[in-house]
XYZ file of C-alpha atoms in Angstrom:
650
model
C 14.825 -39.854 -21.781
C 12.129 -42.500 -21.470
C 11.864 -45.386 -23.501
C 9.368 -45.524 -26.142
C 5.872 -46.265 -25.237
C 6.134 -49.470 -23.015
C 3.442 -51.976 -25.260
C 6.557 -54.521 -23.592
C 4.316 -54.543 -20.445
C 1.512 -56.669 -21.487
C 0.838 -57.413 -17.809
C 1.621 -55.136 -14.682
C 5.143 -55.656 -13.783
C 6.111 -53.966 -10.889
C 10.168 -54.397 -11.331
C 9.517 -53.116 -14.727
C 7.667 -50.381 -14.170
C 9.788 -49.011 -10.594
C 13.020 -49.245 -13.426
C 10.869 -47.217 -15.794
C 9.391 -44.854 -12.502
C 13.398 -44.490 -11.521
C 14.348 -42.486 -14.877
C 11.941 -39.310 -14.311
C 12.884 -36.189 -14.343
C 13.690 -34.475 -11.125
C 11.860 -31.302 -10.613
C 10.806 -29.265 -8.182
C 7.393 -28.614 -9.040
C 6.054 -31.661 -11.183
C 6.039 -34.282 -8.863
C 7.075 -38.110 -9.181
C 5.035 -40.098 -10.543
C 4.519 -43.679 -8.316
C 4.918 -47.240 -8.799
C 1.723 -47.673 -6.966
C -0.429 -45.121 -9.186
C 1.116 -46.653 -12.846
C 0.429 -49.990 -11.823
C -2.978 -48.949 -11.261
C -3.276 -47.112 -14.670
C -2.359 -49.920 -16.945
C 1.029 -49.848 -18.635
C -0.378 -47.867 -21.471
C -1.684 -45.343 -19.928
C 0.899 -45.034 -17.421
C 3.601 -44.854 -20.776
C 1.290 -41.815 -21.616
C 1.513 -40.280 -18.305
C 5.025 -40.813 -17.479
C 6.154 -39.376 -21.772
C 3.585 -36.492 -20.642
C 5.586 -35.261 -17.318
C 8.919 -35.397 -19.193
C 7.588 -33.395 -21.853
C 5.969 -30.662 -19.650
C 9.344 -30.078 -17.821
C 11.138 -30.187 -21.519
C 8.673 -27.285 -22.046
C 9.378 -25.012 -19.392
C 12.418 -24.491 -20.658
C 12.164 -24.860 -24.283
C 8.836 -22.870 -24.378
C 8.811 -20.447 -21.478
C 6.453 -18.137 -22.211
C 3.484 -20.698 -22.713
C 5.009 -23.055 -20.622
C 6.846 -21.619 -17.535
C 6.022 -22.849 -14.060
C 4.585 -20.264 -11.360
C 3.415 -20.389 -8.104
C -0.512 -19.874 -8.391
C -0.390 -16.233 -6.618
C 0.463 -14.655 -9.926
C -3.131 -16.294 -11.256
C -4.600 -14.724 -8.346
C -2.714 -11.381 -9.493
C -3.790 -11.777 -12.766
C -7.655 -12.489 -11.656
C -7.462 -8.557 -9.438
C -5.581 -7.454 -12.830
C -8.308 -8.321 -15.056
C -11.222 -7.404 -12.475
C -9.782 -4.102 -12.077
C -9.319 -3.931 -15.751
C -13.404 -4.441 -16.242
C -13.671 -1.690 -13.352
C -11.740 0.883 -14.842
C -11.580 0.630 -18.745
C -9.657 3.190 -20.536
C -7.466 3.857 -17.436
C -3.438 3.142 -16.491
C -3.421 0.687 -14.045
C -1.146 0.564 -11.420
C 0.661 -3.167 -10.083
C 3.099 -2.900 -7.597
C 4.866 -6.601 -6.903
C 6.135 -6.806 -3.280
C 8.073 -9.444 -1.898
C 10.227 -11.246 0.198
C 13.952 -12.231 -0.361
C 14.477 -14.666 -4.288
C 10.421 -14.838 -4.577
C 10.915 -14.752 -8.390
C 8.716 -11.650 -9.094
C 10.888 -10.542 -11.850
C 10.593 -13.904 -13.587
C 7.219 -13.426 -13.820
C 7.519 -9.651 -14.728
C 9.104 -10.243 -17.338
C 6.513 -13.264 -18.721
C 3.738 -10.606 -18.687
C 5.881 -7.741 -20.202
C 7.362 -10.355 -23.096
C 3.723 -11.821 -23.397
C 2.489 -8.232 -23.877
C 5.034 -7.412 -26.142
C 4.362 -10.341 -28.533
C 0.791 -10.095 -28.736
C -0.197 -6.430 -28.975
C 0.040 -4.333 -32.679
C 2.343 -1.800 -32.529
C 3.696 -2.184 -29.064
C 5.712 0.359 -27.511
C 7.003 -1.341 -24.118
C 9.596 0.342 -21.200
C 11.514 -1.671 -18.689
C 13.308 0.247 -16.098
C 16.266 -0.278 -13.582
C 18.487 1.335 -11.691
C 21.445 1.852 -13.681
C 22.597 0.308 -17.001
C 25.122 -2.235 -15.503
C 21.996 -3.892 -13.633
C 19.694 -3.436 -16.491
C 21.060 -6.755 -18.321
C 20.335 -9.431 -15.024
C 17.489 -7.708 -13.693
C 14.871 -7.315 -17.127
C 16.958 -7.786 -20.237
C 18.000 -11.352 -19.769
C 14.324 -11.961 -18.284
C 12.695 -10.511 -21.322
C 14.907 -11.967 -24.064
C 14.328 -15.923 -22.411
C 10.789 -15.261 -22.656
C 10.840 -14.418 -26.401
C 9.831 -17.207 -28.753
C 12.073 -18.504 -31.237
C 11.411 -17.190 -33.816
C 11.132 -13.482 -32.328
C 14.583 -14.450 -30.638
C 17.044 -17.361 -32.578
C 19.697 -19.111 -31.191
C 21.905 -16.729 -32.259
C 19.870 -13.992 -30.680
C 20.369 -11.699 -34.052
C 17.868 -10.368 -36.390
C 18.953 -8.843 -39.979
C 19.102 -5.081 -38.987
C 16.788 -3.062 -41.530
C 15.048 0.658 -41.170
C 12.160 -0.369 -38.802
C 13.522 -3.491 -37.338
C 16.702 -4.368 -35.464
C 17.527 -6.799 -32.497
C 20.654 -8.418 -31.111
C 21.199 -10.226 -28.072
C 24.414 -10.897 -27.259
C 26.679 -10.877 -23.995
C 23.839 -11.051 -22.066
C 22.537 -7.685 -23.289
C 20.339 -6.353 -26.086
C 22.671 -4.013 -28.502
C 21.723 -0.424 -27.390
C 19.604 -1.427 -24.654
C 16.711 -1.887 -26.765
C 14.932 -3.917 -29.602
C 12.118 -3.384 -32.664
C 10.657 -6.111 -34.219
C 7.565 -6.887 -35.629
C 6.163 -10.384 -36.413
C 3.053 -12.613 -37.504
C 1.081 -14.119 -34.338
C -2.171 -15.628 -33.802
C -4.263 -14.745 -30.660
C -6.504 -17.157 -28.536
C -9.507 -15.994 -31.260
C -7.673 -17.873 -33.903
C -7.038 -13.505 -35.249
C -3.717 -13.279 -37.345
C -1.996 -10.457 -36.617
C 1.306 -8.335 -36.564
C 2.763 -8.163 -33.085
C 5.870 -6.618 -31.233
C 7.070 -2.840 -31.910
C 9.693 -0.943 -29.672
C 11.323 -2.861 -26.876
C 13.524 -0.161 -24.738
C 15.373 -0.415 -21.575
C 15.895 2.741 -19.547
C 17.665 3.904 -16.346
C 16.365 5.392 -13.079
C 19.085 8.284 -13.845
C 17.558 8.994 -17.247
C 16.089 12.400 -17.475
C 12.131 11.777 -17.979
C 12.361 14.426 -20.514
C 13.483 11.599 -23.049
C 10.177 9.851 -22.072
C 8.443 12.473 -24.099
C 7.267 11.400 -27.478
C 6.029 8.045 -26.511
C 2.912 6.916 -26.428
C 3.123 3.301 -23.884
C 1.171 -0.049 -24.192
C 3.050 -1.093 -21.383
C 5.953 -1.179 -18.634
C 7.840 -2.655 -15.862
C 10.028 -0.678 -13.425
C 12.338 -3.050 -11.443
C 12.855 -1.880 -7.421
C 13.541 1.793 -6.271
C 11.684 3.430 -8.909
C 11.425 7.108 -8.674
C 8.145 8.850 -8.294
C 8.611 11.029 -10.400
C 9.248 8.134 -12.995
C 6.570 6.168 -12.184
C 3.942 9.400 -12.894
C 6.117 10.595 -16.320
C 5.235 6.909 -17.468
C 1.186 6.938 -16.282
C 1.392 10.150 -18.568
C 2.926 8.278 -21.449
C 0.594 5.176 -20.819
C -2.725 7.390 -21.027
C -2.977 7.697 -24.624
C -2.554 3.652 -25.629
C -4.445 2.912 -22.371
C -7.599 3.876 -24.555
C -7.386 0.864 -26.219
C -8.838 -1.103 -23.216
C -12.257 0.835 -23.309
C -13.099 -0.883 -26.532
C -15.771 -4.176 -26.549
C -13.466 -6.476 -28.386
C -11.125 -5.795 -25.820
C -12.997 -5.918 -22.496
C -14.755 -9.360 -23.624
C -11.231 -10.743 -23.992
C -10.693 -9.766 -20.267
C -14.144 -11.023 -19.229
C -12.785 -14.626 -20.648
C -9.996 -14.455 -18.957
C -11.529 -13.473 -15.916
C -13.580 -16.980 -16.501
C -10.592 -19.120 -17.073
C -8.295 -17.775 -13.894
C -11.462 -18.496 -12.127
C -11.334 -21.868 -12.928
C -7.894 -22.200 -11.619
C -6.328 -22.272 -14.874
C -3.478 -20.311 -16.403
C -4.111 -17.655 -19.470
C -2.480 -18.232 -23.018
C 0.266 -15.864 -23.668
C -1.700 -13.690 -26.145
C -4.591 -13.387 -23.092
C -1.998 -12.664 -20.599
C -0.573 -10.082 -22.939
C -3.895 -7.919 -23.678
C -4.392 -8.275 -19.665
C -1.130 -6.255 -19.498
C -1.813 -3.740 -22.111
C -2.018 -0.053 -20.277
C -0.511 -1.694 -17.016
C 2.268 -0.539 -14.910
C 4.529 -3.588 -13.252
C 6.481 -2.241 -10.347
C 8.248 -5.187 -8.273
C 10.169 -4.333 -5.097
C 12.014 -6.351 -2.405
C 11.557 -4.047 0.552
C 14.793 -5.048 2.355
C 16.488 -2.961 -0.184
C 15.160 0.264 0.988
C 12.467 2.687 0.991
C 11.493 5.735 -0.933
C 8.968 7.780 -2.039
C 7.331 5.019 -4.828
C 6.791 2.482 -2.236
C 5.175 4.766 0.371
C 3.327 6.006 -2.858
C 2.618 2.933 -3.361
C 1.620 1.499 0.870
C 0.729 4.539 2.767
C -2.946 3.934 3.893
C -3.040 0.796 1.468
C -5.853 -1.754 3.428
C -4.177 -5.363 3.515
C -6.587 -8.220 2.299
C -6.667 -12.018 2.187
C -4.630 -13.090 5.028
C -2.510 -16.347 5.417
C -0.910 -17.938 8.464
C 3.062 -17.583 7.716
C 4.687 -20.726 9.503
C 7.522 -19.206 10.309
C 5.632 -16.817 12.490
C 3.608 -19.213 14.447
C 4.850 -19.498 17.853
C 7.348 -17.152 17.660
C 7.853 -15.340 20.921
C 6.001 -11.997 20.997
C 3.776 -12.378 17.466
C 0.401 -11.574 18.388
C -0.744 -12.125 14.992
C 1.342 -14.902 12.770
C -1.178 -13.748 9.335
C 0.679 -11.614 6.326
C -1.313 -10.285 3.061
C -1.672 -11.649 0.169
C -2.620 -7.912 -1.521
C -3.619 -4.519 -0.640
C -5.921 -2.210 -1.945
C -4.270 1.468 -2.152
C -6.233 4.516 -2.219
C -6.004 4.473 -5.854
C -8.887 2.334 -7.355
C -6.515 1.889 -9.787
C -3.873 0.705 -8.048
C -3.060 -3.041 -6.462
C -0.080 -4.083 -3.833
C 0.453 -7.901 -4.020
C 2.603 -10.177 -2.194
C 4.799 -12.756 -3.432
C 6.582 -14.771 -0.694
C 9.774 -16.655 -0.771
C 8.528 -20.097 -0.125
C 6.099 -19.163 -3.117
C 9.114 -19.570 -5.643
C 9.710 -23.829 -5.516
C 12.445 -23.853 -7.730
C 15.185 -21.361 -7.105
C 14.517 -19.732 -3.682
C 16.021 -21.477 -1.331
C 13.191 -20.736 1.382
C 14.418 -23.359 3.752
C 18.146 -22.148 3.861
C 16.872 -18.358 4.380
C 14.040 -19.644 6.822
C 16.507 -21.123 9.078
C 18.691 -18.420 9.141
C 15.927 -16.089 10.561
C 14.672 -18.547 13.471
C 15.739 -16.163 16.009
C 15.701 -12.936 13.999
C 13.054 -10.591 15.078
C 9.265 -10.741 13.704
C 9.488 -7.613 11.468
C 12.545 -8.835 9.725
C 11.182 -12.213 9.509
C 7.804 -10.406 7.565
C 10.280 -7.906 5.471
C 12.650 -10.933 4.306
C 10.176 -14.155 3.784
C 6.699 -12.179 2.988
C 7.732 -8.269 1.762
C 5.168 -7.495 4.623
C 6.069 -3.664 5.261
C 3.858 -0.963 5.472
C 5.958 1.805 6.150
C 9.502 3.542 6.368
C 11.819 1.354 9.163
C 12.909 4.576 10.207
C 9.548 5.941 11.467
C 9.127 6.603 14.758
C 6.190 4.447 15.466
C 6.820 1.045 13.920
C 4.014 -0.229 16.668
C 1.393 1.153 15.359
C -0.524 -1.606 13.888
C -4.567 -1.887 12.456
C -5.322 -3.335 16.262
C -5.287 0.048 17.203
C -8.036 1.355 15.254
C -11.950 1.208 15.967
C -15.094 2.616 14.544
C -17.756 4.563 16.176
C -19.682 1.797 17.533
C -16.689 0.502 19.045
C -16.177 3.896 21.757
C -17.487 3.771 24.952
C -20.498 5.681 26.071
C -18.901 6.829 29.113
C -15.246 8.170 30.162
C -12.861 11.561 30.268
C -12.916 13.902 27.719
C -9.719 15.593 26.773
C -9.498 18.391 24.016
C -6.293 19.058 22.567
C -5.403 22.090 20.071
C -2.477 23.346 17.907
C -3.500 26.719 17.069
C -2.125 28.145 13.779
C -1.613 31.704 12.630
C -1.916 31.160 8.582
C -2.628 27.471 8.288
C -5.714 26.146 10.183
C -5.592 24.836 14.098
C -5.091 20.821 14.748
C -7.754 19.643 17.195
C -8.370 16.301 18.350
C -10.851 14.835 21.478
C -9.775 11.920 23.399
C -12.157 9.689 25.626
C -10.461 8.316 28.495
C -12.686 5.207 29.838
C -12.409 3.341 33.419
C -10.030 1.244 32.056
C -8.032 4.347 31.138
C -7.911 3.441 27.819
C -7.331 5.843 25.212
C -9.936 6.784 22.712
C -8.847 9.074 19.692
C -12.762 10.336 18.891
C -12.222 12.853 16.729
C -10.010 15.124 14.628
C -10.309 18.564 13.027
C -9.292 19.300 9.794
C -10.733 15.557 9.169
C -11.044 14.022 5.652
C -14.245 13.293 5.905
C -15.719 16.398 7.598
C -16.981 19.113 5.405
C -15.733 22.546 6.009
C -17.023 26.002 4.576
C -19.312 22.764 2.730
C -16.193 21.243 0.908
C -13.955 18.229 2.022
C -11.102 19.753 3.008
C -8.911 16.675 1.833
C -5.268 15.437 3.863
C -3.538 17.429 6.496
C -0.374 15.698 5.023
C 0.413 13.224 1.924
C 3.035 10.480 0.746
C 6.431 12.959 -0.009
C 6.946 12.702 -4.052
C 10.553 14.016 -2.522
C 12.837 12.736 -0.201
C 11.178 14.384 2.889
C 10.476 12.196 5.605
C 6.872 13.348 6.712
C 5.490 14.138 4.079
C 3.978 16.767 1.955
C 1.963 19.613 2.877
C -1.861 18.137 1.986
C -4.732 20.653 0.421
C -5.812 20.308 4.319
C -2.905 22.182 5.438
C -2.961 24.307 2.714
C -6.345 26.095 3.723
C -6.331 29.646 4.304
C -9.434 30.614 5.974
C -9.187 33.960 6.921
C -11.206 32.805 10.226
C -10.832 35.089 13.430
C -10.653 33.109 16.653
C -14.334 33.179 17.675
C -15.154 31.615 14.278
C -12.990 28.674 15.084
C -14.543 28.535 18.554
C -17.980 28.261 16.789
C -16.773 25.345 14.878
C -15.092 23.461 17.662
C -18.396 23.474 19.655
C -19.890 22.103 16.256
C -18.020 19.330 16.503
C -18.368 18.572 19.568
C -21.859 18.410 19.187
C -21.057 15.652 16.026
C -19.346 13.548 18.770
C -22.697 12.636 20.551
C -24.711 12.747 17.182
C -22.250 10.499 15.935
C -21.852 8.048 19.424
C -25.848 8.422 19.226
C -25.896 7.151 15.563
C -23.606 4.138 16.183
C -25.148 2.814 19.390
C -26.065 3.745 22.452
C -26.109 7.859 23.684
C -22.971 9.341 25.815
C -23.700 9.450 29.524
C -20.920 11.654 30.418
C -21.301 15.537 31.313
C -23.313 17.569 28.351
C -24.029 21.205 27.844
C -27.591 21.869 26.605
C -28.152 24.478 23.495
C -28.904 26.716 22.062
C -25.950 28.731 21.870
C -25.466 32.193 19.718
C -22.841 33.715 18.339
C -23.406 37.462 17.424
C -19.993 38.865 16.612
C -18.265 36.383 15.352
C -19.278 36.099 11.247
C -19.189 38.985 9.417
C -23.154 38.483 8.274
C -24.842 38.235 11.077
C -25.338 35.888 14.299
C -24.849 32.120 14.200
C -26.774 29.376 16.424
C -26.261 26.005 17.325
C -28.556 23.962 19.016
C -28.714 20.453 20.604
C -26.289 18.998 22.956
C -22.899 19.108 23.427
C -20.472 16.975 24.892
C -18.307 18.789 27.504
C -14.787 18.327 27.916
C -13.249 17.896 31.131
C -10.560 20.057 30.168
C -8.632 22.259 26.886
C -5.083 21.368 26.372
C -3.636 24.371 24.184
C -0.408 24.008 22.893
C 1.720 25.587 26.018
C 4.268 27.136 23.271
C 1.659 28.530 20.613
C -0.568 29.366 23.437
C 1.493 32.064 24.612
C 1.500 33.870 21.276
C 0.104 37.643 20.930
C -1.995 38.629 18.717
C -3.063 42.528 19.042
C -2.003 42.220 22.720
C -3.484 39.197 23.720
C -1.899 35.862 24.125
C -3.902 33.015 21.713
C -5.317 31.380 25.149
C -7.000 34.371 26.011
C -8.304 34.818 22.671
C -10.068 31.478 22.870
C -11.188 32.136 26.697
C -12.055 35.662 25.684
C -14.617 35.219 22.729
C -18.204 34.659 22.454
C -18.978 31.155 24.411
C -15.309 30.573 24.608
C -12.730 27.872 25.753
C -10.848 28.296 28.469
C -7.810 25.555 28.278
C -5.377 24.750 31.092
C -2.740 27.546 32.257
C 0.243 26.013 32.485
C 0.344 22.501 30.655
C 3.942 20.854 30.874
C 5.884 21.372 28.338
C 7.480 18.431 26.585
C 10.252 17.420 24.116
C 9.880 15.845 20.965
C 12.120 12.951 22.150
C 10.100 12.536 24.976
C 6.843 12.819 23.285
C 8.039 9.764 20.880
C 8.981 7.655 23.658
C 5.571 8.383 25.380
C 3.708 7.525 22.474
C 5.823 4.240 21.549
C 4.627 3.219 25.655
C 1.021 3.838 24.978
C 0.997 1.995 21.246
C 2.706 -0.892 23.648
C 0.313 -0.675 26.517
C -2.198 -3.679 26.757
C -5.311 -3.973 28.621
C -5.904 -7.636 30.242
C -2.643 -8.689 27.927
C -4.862 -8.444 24.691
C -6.348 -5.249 24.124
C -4.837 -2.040 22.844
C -5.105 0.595 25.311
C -4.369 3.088 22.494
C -7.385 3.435 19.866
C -7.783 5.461 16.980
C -10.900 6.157 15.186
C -10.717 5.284 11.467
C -11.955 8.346 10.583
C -9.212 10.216 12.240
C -7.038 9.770 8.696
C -4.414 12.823 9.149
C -3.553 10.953 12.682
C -3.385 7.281 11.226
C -1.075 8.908 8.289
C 1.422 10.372 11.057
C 1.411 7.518 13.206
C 2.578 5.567 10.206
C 5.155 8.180 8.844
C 6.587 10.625 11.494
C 9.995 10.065 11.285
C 13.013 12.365 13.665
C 16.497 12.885 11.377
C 18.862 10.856 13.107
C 21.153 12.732 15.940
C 18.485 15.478 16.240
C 15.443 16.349 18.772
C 13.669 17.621 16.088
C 12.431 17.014 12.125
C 14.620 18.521 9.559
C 13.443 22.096 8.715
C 10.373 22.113 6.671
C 9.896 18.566 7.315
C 7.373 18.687 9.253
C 3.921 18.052 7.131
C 2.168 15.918 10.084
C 3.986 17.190 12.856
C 0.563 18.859 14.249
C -1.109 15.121 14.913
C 2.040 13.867 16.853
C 2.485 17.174 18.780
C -1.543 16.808 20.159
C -0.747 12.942 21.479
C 2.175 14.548 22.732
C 0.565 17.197 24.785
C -2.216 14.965 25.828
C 0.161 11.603 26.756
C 2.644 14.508 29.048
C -0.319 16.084 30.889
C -1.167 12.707 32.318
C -4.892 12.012 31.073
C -6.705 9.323 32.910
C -9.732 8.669 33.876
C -11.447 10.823 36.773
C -15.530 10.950 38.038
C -16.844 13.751 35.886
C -19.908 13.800 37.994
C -18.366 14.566 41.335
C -15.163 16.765 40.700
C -14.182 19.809 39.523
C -12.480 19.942 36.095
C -8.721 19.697 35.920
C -7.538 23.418 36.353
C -9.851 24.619 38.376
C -12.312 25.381 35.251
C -15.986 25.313 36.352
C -18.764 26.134 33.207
């Protein structure tokens, strides 16, 4: 310890006061004071300065929840916590931690679940882990250093009575859980009674023994289960309520004003922001499963920083990672806590050094928890540089139809511009998310599996059943190929490729009565059918000659090459690769196309096998059109002066 208050020093001394400067504390995130800046100070204050570190980093241990050190991205978490909190009263919120390798993220986990705990009446708090031998490191010795002292004494036992018991010893709480209730006082000055039900539960629990409970809060530690994760939003929903009321939300907006201001929250702030939140931390090197893709899938990465250890790597276009992502879920949030964020236990520079010459995604993975999808998938390439907007597509260029025809479920079809750079433009796809059908959204061709399948589940999308005959479907592919250039014409500049001029009529094919469409449609330069589904019969006819057959109909290639799955992956991994003047993409996808983003980013092949597992195969459709379009060799050709591919002439 210091000596007492150094009144000694009546004039600045510098041998005195680099003695006095010599006995700090070493830490590694209060730093030294200097001779220089004391001497400046006056030996007075600089006694008060120097007695003030030592007692700060006496405090962070002795009083951890108030007191703790952490790295300011958990402010920053808390700030999108408590915004999202204002946006969505009443609601479970959703927090999913990511991060690289000894970040710390359950340190801080278990601040906000212990702070929650504390300072909320009648709590009723879950902490889950993977099995009950991991339980005690991973959130039970977290949560019990966080408790005060007098929730948790030195001898980490409470007297055991009806409503109340709690022991801590052997590193463990004495049943895996505690109940204890206690007198606090909140930011307000309000006396209360905190605490309530503390219990500790395994990913191998049944969720049937969730029932009953009615959660303020919880934290589920790594490889969570799904189906865990959407038992406990059920059992949050009730206590989630309290949020909505005005008391409450003006609490948040002060916080809201104090994490602004670059300060930390007191624990009984930080424990209302917590109330009706789900914590889920995950170190992605660990694995994958269905909670994280849950969790990633389609999640749009924000607030980029440069990651040194990415700068000037060989072959890193792009050394930025995420600081958070915004999931589909407005009420969900993906942060990112890196390794070098944690200052006191990480070791950042060992693990940096080790990974000098590992490769880029395993540098992001380890260091920064940057992952956006399943290792296993097929197209780990795929990356946001691929994707454009209308306004980005050229006005002139190829244009390649592709279609899946289905018997029960609806056709895939997707258009592709091919421009003089033979780049490749994904226009537009059918079922799309944002394309009305029958005057509903028709929702996702495929979703995040809630299973163990690896692409996917069947989406409402998929799912239609619209009793359409195949000069219904012809109508509506000439519909949307009249949205191409209404669309192109809305973003910019008109197409100046080939066009067909309406109107066009269709008298047989609705039931009541003839159909017309009008304006101008963009003409493709040919129709790739699938060459397997194609040659299906229907009532004698073969599906191509169905769509050739019918009222204004589409007559496709004859004989398009066939083409393995196995091949079709590695043709698609060349053209995700493939860079125009050693920047540009030559692969871009439309962000509307959404069914063909979420198979890019999940279609995964079971190891040893051509094919996906059997009924595994949700967004196979979208893989099998860039597969039928990347075999038959589209490029670029002079619309204007040859005859279609095929030998088709309109």
């Amino acid at each position: 310890m210091l000596p007492a208050p150094c009144s000694q020093f009546s004039t600045p001394d510098h041998a005195a006061m680099q003695a006095w400067v010599a006995m700090q504390t070493e830490s590694p995130v209060v730093p030294l004071l200097t001779v220089e800046e004391l001497l400046a100070k006056g030996p007075a204050i600089a006694a008060e300065l120097l007695q003030a570190r030592e007692e700060a980093i006496e405090n962070m241990s002795a009083l951890p929840l108030s007191h703790a050190w952490e790295p300011d991205i958990w402010r920053r978490i808390d700030l999108r916590v408590a915004r999202k909190r204002l946006e969505h009263p009443g609601r479970v919120l959703k927090v999913f931690v990511n991060g690289g390798m000894r970040p710390g993220k359950s340190f801080s986990c278990a601040r906000r679940k212990a702070a929650h705990f504390c300072y909320t009446e009648k709590a009723v708090v879950f902490a889950l882990a993977d099995t009950q031998h991991t339980s005690p490191k991973l959130q039970q010795q977290p949560i019990e250093f966080f408790l005060p002292e007098e929730v948790s004494p030195t001898s980490g036992k409470h007297k055991t009575t009806k409503h109340e018991r709690f022991k801590f010893a052997g590193g463990h709480f004495t049943n895996n859980e505690f109940s204890l209730r206690f007198p606090v006082v909140d930011e307000t000055g309000r006396t209360f009674h905190g605490g309530g039900d503390f219990s500790f539960r395994f990913f191998q629990q049944d969720i049937s023994t969730f029932q009953g409970f009615e959660l303020t809060g919880a934290w589920s530690d790594e490889l969570v289960p799904l189906t865990h994760v959407k038992a406990i939003h059920e059992r949050m929903a009730t206590r989630a309520q309290d949020t909505k009321r005005p008391e409450f939300l003006y609490r948040i907006e002060q916080a809201i004003k104090i994490l602004e201001a670059g300060k930390r929250l007191p624990p009984a702030l930080l424990g209302a922001l917590y109330h009706g939140v789900h914590l889920v931390s995950f170190t992605p090197y660990t694995g994958w499963n269905e909670t994280v893709n849950w969790f990633l899938h389609g999640a749009v990465k924000e607030e980029f920083e440069i990651a040194p250890d990415l700068v000037g790597k060989p072959g890193v276009r792009d050394p930025r990672v995420p600081r958070f992502a915004q999931p589909k879920d407005p009420t969900a949030l993906v942060a990112y806590v890196f390794t070098s964020d944690n200052k006191i236990k990480s070791g950042y520079e060992e693990l940096s050094a080790g990974l000098r010459n590992a490769p880029e995604k395993e540098v992001r993975i380890k260091l920064y928890g940057d992952v956006d999808r399943d290792q296993s998938a097929c197209f780990y390439n795929f990356e946001s540089a691929h994707l454009c907007d209308w306004a980005d597509i050229p006005r002139e260029g190829t244009l390649y139809e592709v279609i899946d025809p289905g018997k029960v479920k609806p056709p895939a079809v997707a258009w592709f511009l091919v421009d003089k750079l033979d780049r490749i433009w994904q226009v537009q796809e059918w079922p799309c998310e944002s394309i009305t059908i029958s005057n509903m959204l028709p929702g996702a061709w495929a979703v995040p599996s809630e299973s163990n399948r690896l692409n996917g589940d069947e989406g409402p999308a998929y799912k239609l059943r619209l009793g359409w005959k195949i000069g219904r479907m012809v109508f509506e592919i000439w519909k949307m190929r009249r949205r191409i250039l209404e669309k192109l014409a809305e973003s910019g500049e008109e197409f100046k490729g080939r066009i067909i001029t309406g109107p066009m009529k269709w008298a047989t094919a609705f039931p009541d009565g003839s159909q017309e469409l009008d304006g101008n449609f963009i003409e493709p330069w040919v129709t790739i059918i699938d060459p397997r589904g194609g040659k299906e019969e229907i009532e004698g006819e073969t599906l191509r000659e169905k769509y050739d057959g019918c009222e204004h109909g589409i007559p496709s290639e004859l004989e398009p090459p066939a083409c393995t799955d196995e091949d079709g992956v590695r043709l698609i991994l060349d053209a995700l690769a493939d860079r125009i003047a050693g920047e540009t993409p030559r692969v871009r996808i439309n962000r509307e196309c959404t069914n063909t983003q979420f198979m890019f980013t999940t279609y995964t092949q079971a190891p040893f096998t051509d094919t996906t597992r059997a009924k595994d195969e949700a967004c196979v459709e979208w893989f099998d059109l860039w597969k039928y379009l990347l075999k038959y060799g589209a490029d670029h050709v002079d619309a204007q002066s040859l005859m279609p591919l095929g030998g088709i002439v309109r």
